[in-house]
Amino acid sequence: MDIQWKPKAWLAILLGLFFQPFVFLYVNQFKYFIRYFIGALIIAAVDVFLHSNYFPFKSGNMAWLQNIYLSWLFIVICPIHGFMIARRYDITQPRRWYARWWIVLASYALMMLPLIVLRGFFFEPFSIPASSMKPTLAPGNHVLVSKYGFGNYRYLGFQLAKSTPSVTPARGDILVFQYPANPTIDYVKRVIGLPGDRIIYRDKTIFVQKACNVSREACAGLDSQYDLIDKILLPELSTETQAVYQESLDDIRYQVLLLRHQKELVDRYYVQENTLRDEWLVPAGQYFVLGDNRDNSLDSRYFGFIPQDLIIGKVIYIW
């Protein structure tokens, strides 16, 4: 063990800024590392709670607090405390094996690697920033997404790997996917149409002709070949301005929100060749998705279909 050693104050500041509790390994204070690490986990859990559906300042003058996280305090406290320890360091104390900058980096990497693998390839939480999936998902909700088998493995915007998908979505699934017009943005919508389906959205009602592979003339019109997606009004959840319905799609039941006085923006719909403006034939390897907040959702009606290779995963849990 080295005894005449003193940590560099400037390095303590840098490590405290970027690796927070791990700076206390470098300054030879394992007890502080444990305390700060446990404190960081607790504060992270508090942040999740405060920014969930129970956040007390969701609107009004205090709404900006939703963008503030208590965890940010560690970015200030850890480098200051690490700097103070380095400046007042007692050089007579033995230098432990972990009091080296490269040990700090290696320890941080070892901690992060399982997290990256878990979140990149298996399960990842996402927060809901917008209202396009109300009433199923509201701003501030969080979802857990199952990613394994979809072949599009990403972490914090970085592409980790791509592979041939072994899992395909089902009608009614809620998917997280990369927005086709800007793949750096993640969207969440519900699958309505599978490859080969013909979808009609008319008078705020969905008609699905499953895997229609015959001629357009044979598929045209709203006849017996189409399944009408039933929707039942829920008066107890509806108001004068908006109506909440329960839809049923392949035995999956969910709620959708419609604005009573909002007209369909048919002139803005995505136009597919050889189909009507409110009609779409889903190509092979692609999917048709809608938001549950039908009159306030940017979805396949406007930007077209979702290719399989842009799908990140399926929502399996909501809180």
GROMACS .gro file of C-alpha atoms in nm, residues 45-276:
model
  232
   45ALA     CA    1  -3.678   0.639  -0.709
   46VAL     CA    2  -3.820   0.963  -0.567
   47ASP     CA    3  -3.773   1.132  -0.904
   48VAL     CA    4  -3.964   0.853  -1.077
   49PHE     CA    5  -4.248   0.893  -0.829
   50LEU     CA    6  -4.263   1.273  -0.853
   51HIS     CA    7  -4.263   1.268  -1.233
   52SER     CA    8  -4.524   0.997  -1.256
   53ASN     CA    9  -4.899   1.049  -1.262
   54TYR     CA   10  -4.885   1.177  -0.903
   55PHE     CA   11  -4.668   1.482  -0.976
   56PRO     CA   12  -4.827   1.768  -0.778
   57PHE     CA   13  -4.757   2.044  -1.031
   58LYS     CA   14  -4.891   1.919  -1.363
   59SER     CA   15  -5.031   2.250  -1.479
   60GLY     CA   16  -5.026   2.619  -1.403
   61ASN     CA   17  -4.730   2.833  -1.304
   62MET     CA   18  -4.550   2.543  -1.135
   63ALA     CA   19  -4.561   2.306  -1.435
   64TRP     CA   20  -4.195   2.381  -1.509
   65LEU     CA   21  -4.104   2.174  -1.202
   66GLN     CA   22  -4.175   1.862  -1.407
   67ASN     CA   23  -3.844   1.928  -1.585
   68ILE     CA   24  -3.644   1.943  -1.261
   69TYR     CA   25  -3.486   1.631  -1.110
   70LEU     CA   26  -3.355   1.594  -0.755
   71SER     CA   27  -3.082   1.364  -0.890
   72TRP     CA   28  -2.915   1.671  -1.043
   73LEU     CA   29  -2.806   1.768  -0.691
   74PHE     CA   30  -2.543   1.494  -0.702
   75ILE     CA   31  -2.376   1.666  -1.000
   76VAL     CA   32  -2.309   1.961  -0.768
   77ILE     CA   33  -2.259   1.793  -0.433
   78CYS     CA   34  -2.027   1.508  -0.534
   79PRO     CA   35  -1.756   1.716  -0.708
   80ILE     CA   36  -1.759   1.976  -0.427
   81HIS     CA   37  -1.734   1.714  -0.155
   82GLY     CA   38  -1.471   1.518  -0.349
   83PHE     CA   39  -1.269   1.837  -0.401
   84MET     CA   40  -1.283   1.922  -0.028
   85ILE     CA   41  -1.163   1.573   0.068
   86ALA     CA   42  -0.878   1.592  -0.184
   87ARG     CA   43  -0.765   1.933  -0.056
   88ARG     CA   44  -0.770   1.821   0.310
   89TYR     CA   45  -0.645   1.471   0.246
   90ASP     CA   46  -0.441   1.307   0.521
   91ILE     CA   47  -0.137   1.163   0.339
   92THR     CA   48  -0.053   0.939   0.634
   93GLN     CA   49  -0.354   0.714   0.572
   94PRO     CA   50  -0.296   0.403   0.360
   95ARG     CA   51  -0.400   0.427  -0.004
   96ARG     CA   52  -0.649   0.151  -0.078
   97TRP     CA   53  -0.641  -0.046  -0.401
   98TYR     CA   54  -0.953   0.129  -0.536
   99ALA     CA   55  -0.810   0.483  -0.490
  100ARG     CA   56  -0.698   0.513  -0.853
  101TRP     CA   57  -0.870   0.697  -1.136
  102TRP     CA   58  -0.870   0.395  -1.367
  103ILE     CA   59  -1.034   0.185  -1.096
  104VAL     CA   60  -1.310   0.446  -1.084
  105LEU     CA   61  -1.363   0.421  -1.461
  106ALA     CA   62  -1.349   0.040  -1.455
  107SER     CA   63  -1.594   0.020  -1.162
  108TYR     CA   64  -1.835   0.253  -1.336
  109ALA     CA   65  -1.809   0.055  -1.660
  110LEU     CA   66  -1.868  -0.276  -1.479
  111MET     CA   67  -2.177  -0.131  -1.314
  112MET     CA   68  -2.311   0.016  -1.638
  113LEU     CA   69  -2.248  -0.287  -1.861
  114PRO     CA   70  -2.529  -0.506  -1.720
  115LEU     CA   71  -2.762  -0.205  -1.727
  116ILE     CA   72  -2.677  -0.134  -2.093
  117VAL     CA   73  -2.730  -0.499  -2.186
  118LEU     CA   74  -3.061  -0.514  -1.996
  119ARG     CA   75  -3.197  -0.188  -2.134
  120GLY     CA   76  -3.050  -0.226  -2.480
  121PHE     CA   77  -3.157  -0.583  -2.554
  122PHE     CA   78  -3.432  -0.687  -2.313
  123PHE     CA   79  -3.637  -0.430  -2.121
  124GLU     CA   80  -3.633  -0.051  -2.118
  125PRO     CA   81  -3.854   0.207  -1.946
  126PHE     CA   82  -3.986   0.502  -2.142
  127SER     CA   83  -4.171   0.812  -2.021
  128ILE     CA   84  -4.477   0.945  -2.205
  129PRO     CA   85  -4.433   1.315  -2.293
  130ALA     CA   86  -4.751   1.376  -2.496
  131SER     CA   87  -5.124   1.300  -2.489
  132SER     CA   88  -5.162   1.114  -2.820
  133MET     CA   89  -5.234   0.784  -2.638
  134LYS     CA   90  -5.489   0.916  -2.387
  135PRO     CA   91  -5.681   0.777  -2.208
  136THR     CA   92  -5.458   0.467  -2.209
  137LEU     CA   93  -5.139   0.665  -2.152
  138ALA     CA   94  -5.124   1.018  -2.013
  139PRO     CA   95  -4.828   1.258  -2.007
  140GLY     CA   96  -4.610   1.163  -1.712
  141ASN     CA   97  -4.692   0.793  -1.731
  142HIS     CA   98  -4.408   0.544  -1.768
  143VAL     CA   99  -4.408   0.222  -1.969
  144LEU     CA  100  -4.185  -0.084  -1.967
  145VAL     CA  101  -4.100  -0.208  -2.316
  146SER     CA  102  -4.002  -0.563  -2.406
  147LYS     CA  103  -3.736  -0.540  -2.680
  148TYR     CA  104  -3.593  -0.890  -2.721
  149GLY     CA  105  -3.675  -1.045  -3.057
  150PHE     CA  106  -3.767  -0.722  -3.236
  151GLY     CA  107  -3.412  -0.690  -3.370
  152ASN     CA  108  -3.375  -0.314  -3.321
  153TYR     CA  109  -3.150  -0.279  -3.017
  154ARG     CA  110  -3.079   0.077  -2.906
  155TYR     CA  111  -2.967   0.251  -2.588
  156LEU     CA  112  -2.992   0.627  -2.524
  157GLY     CA  113  -3.020   0.692  -2.897
  158PHE     CA  114  -2.722   0.474  -2.993
  159GLN     CA  115  -2.767   0.172  -3.216
  160LEU     CA  116  -2.617  -0.130  -3.038
  161ALA     CA  117  -2.713  -0.400  -3.286
  162LYS     CA  118  -2.954  -0.495  -3.565
  163SER     CA  119  -3.083  -0.843  -3.635
  164THR     CA  120  -3.362  -1.020  -3.819
  165PRO     CA  121  -3.678  -0.991  -3.605
  166SER     CA  122  -3.804  -1.312  -3.447
  167VAL     CA  123  -4.108  -1.144  -3.289
  168THR     CA  124  -4.392  -0.980  -3.480
  169PRO     CA  125  -4.654  -0.744  -3.333
  170ALA     CA  126  -5.020  -0.838  -3.301
  171ARG     CA  127  -5.325  -0.620  -3.355
  172GLY     CA  128  -5.390  -0.415  -3.045
  173ASP     CA  129  -5.029  -0.417  -2.923
  174ILE     CA  130  -4.884  -0.086  -2.808
  175LEU     CA  131  -4.547  -0.034  -2.975
  176VAL     CA  132  -4.255   0.200  -2.923
  177PHE     CA  133  -4.085   0.275  -3.254
  178GLN     CA  134  -3.861   0.523  -3.428
  179TYR     CA  135  -4.056   0.795  -3.608
  180PRO     CA  136  -3.999   0.727  -3.981
  181ALA     CA  137  -3.947   1.095  -4.070
  182ASN     CA  138  -3.692   1.141  -3.788
  183PRO     CA  139  -3.558   0.814  -3.643
  184THR     CA  140  -3.397   0.998  -3.350
  185ILE     CA  141  -3.748   1.048  -3.205
  186ASP     CA  142  -3.937   0.760  -3.040
  187TYR     CA  143  -4.315   0.730  -3.079
  188VAL     CA  144  -4.569   0.511  -2.902
  189LYS     CA  145  -4.888   0.399  -3.081
  190ARG     CA  146  -5.127   0.105  -3.106
  191VAL     CA  147  -5.112  -0.151  -3.390
  192ILE     CA  148  -5.431  -0.155  -3.594
  193GLY     CA  149  -5.321  -0.309  -3.922
  194LEU     CA  150  -5.082  -0.598  -3.996
  195PRO     CA  151  -4.905  -0.665  -4.328
  196GLY     CA  152  -5.164  -0.736  -4.595
  197ASP     CA  153  -5.454  -0.575  -4.405
  198ARG     CA  154  -5.666  -0.310  -4.567
  199ILE     CA  155  -5.761  -0.031  -4.326
  200ILE     CA  156  -6.038   0.225  -4.364
  201TYR     CA  157  -6.076   0.511  -4.116
  202ARG     CA  158  -6.403   0.687  -4.197
  203ASP     CA  159  -6.638   0.889  -3.976
  204LYS     CA  160  -6.401   0.816  -3.687
  205THR     CA  161  -6.470   0.446  -3.727
  206ILE     CA  162  -6.218   0.174  -3.818
  207PHE     CA  163  -6.283  -0.098  -4.071
  208VAL     CA  164  -6.027  -0.378  -4.110
  209GLN     CA  165  -6.011  -0.626  -4.394
  210LYS     CA  166  -5.756  -0.879  -4.277
  211ALA     CA  167  -5.477  -0.975  -4.517
  212CYS     CA  168  -5.656  -0.864  -4.832
  213ASN     CA  169  -5.436  -0.994  -5.113
  214VAL     CA  170  -5.686  -0.996  -5.398
  215SER     CA  171  -5.765  -0.720  -5.646
  216ARG     CA  172  -5.871  -0.375  -5.536
  217GLU     CA  173  -6.211  -0.426  -5.701
  218ALA     CA  174  -6.275  -0.735  -5.491
  219CYS     CA  175  -6.177  -0.549  -5.174
  220ALA     CA  176  -6.346  -0.217  -5.242
  221GLY     CA  177  -6.636  -0.090  -5.032
  222LEU     CA  178  -6.754  -0.153  -4.681
  223ASP     CA  179  -6.907  -0.496  -4.733
  224SER     CA  180  -6.897  -0.824  -4.546
  225GLN     CA  181  -6.525  -0.864  -4.609
  226TYR     CA  182  -6.452  -0.587  -4.358
  227ASP     CA  183  -6.459  -0.618  -3.981
  228LEU     CA  184  -6.606  -0.315  -3.809
  229ILE     CA  185  -6.407  -0.232  -3.498
  230ASP     CA  186  -6.678  -0.206  -3.236
  231LYS     CA  187  -6.674   0.093  -3.007
  232ILE     CA  188  -6.905   0.140  -2.710
  233LEU     CA  189  -6.962   0.484  -2.559
  234LEU     CA  190  -6.865   0.516  -2.192
  235PRO     CA  191  -7.095   0.798  -2.067
  236GLU     CA  192  -6.941   0.808  -1.720
  237LEU     CA  193  -6.604   0.905  -1.871
  238SER     CA  194  -6.735   1.137  -2.143
  239THR     CA  195  -6.806   1.512  -2.136
  240GLU     CA  196  -6.976   1.766  -2.358
  241THR     CA  197  -6.658   1.817  -2.558
  242GLN     CA  198  -6.507   1.468  -2.568
  243ALA     CA  199  -6.635   1.113  -2.585
  244VAL     CA  200  -6.457   0.808  -2.447
  245TYR     CA  201  -6.527   0.476  -2.616
  246GLN     CA  202  -6.422   0.120  -2.554
  247GLU     CA  203  -6.289  -0.046  -2.868
  248SER     CA  204  -6.242  -0.419  -2.922
  249LEU     CA  205  -5.976  -0.550  -3.158
  250ASP     CA  206  -5.898  -0.923  -3.173
  251ASP     CA  207  -6.024  -0.977  -2.816
  252ILE     CA  208  -5.818  -0.681  -2.688
  253ARG     CA  209  -6.026  -0.409  -2.523
  254TYR     CA  210  -5.898  -0.054  -2.475
  255GLN     CA  211  -6.034   0.299  -2.450
  256VAL     CA  212  -6.012   0.571  -2.714
  257LEU     CA  213  -6.081   0.942  -2.693
  258LEU     CA  214  -6.273   1.137  -2.961
  259LEU     CA  215  -6.345   1.510  -2.968
  260ARG     CA  216  -6.712   1.562  -3.038
  261HIS     CA  217  -6.674   1.874  -3.253
  262GLN     CA  218  -6.343   1.792  -3.423
  263LYS     CA  219  -6.372   1.706  -3.792
  264GLU     CA  220  -6.147   1.449  -3.954
  265LEU     CA  221  -5.846   1.608  -4.125
  266VAL     CA  222  -5.885   1.392  -4.433
  267ASP     CA  223  -5.703   1.641  -4.656
  268ARG     CA  224  -5.387   1.580  -4.448
  269TYR     CA  225  -5.400   1.202  -4.465
  270TYR     CA  226  -5.116   1.003  -4.615
  271VAL     CA  227  -5.215   0.915  -4.971
  272GLN     CA  228  -5.123   0.567  -5.092
  273GLU     CA  229  -5.122   0.491  -5.460
  274ASN     CA  230  -5.434   0.315  -5.594
  275THR     CA  231  -5.632   0.361  -5.271
  276LEU     CA  232  -5.886   0.613  -5.147
   0.00000   0.00000   0.00000
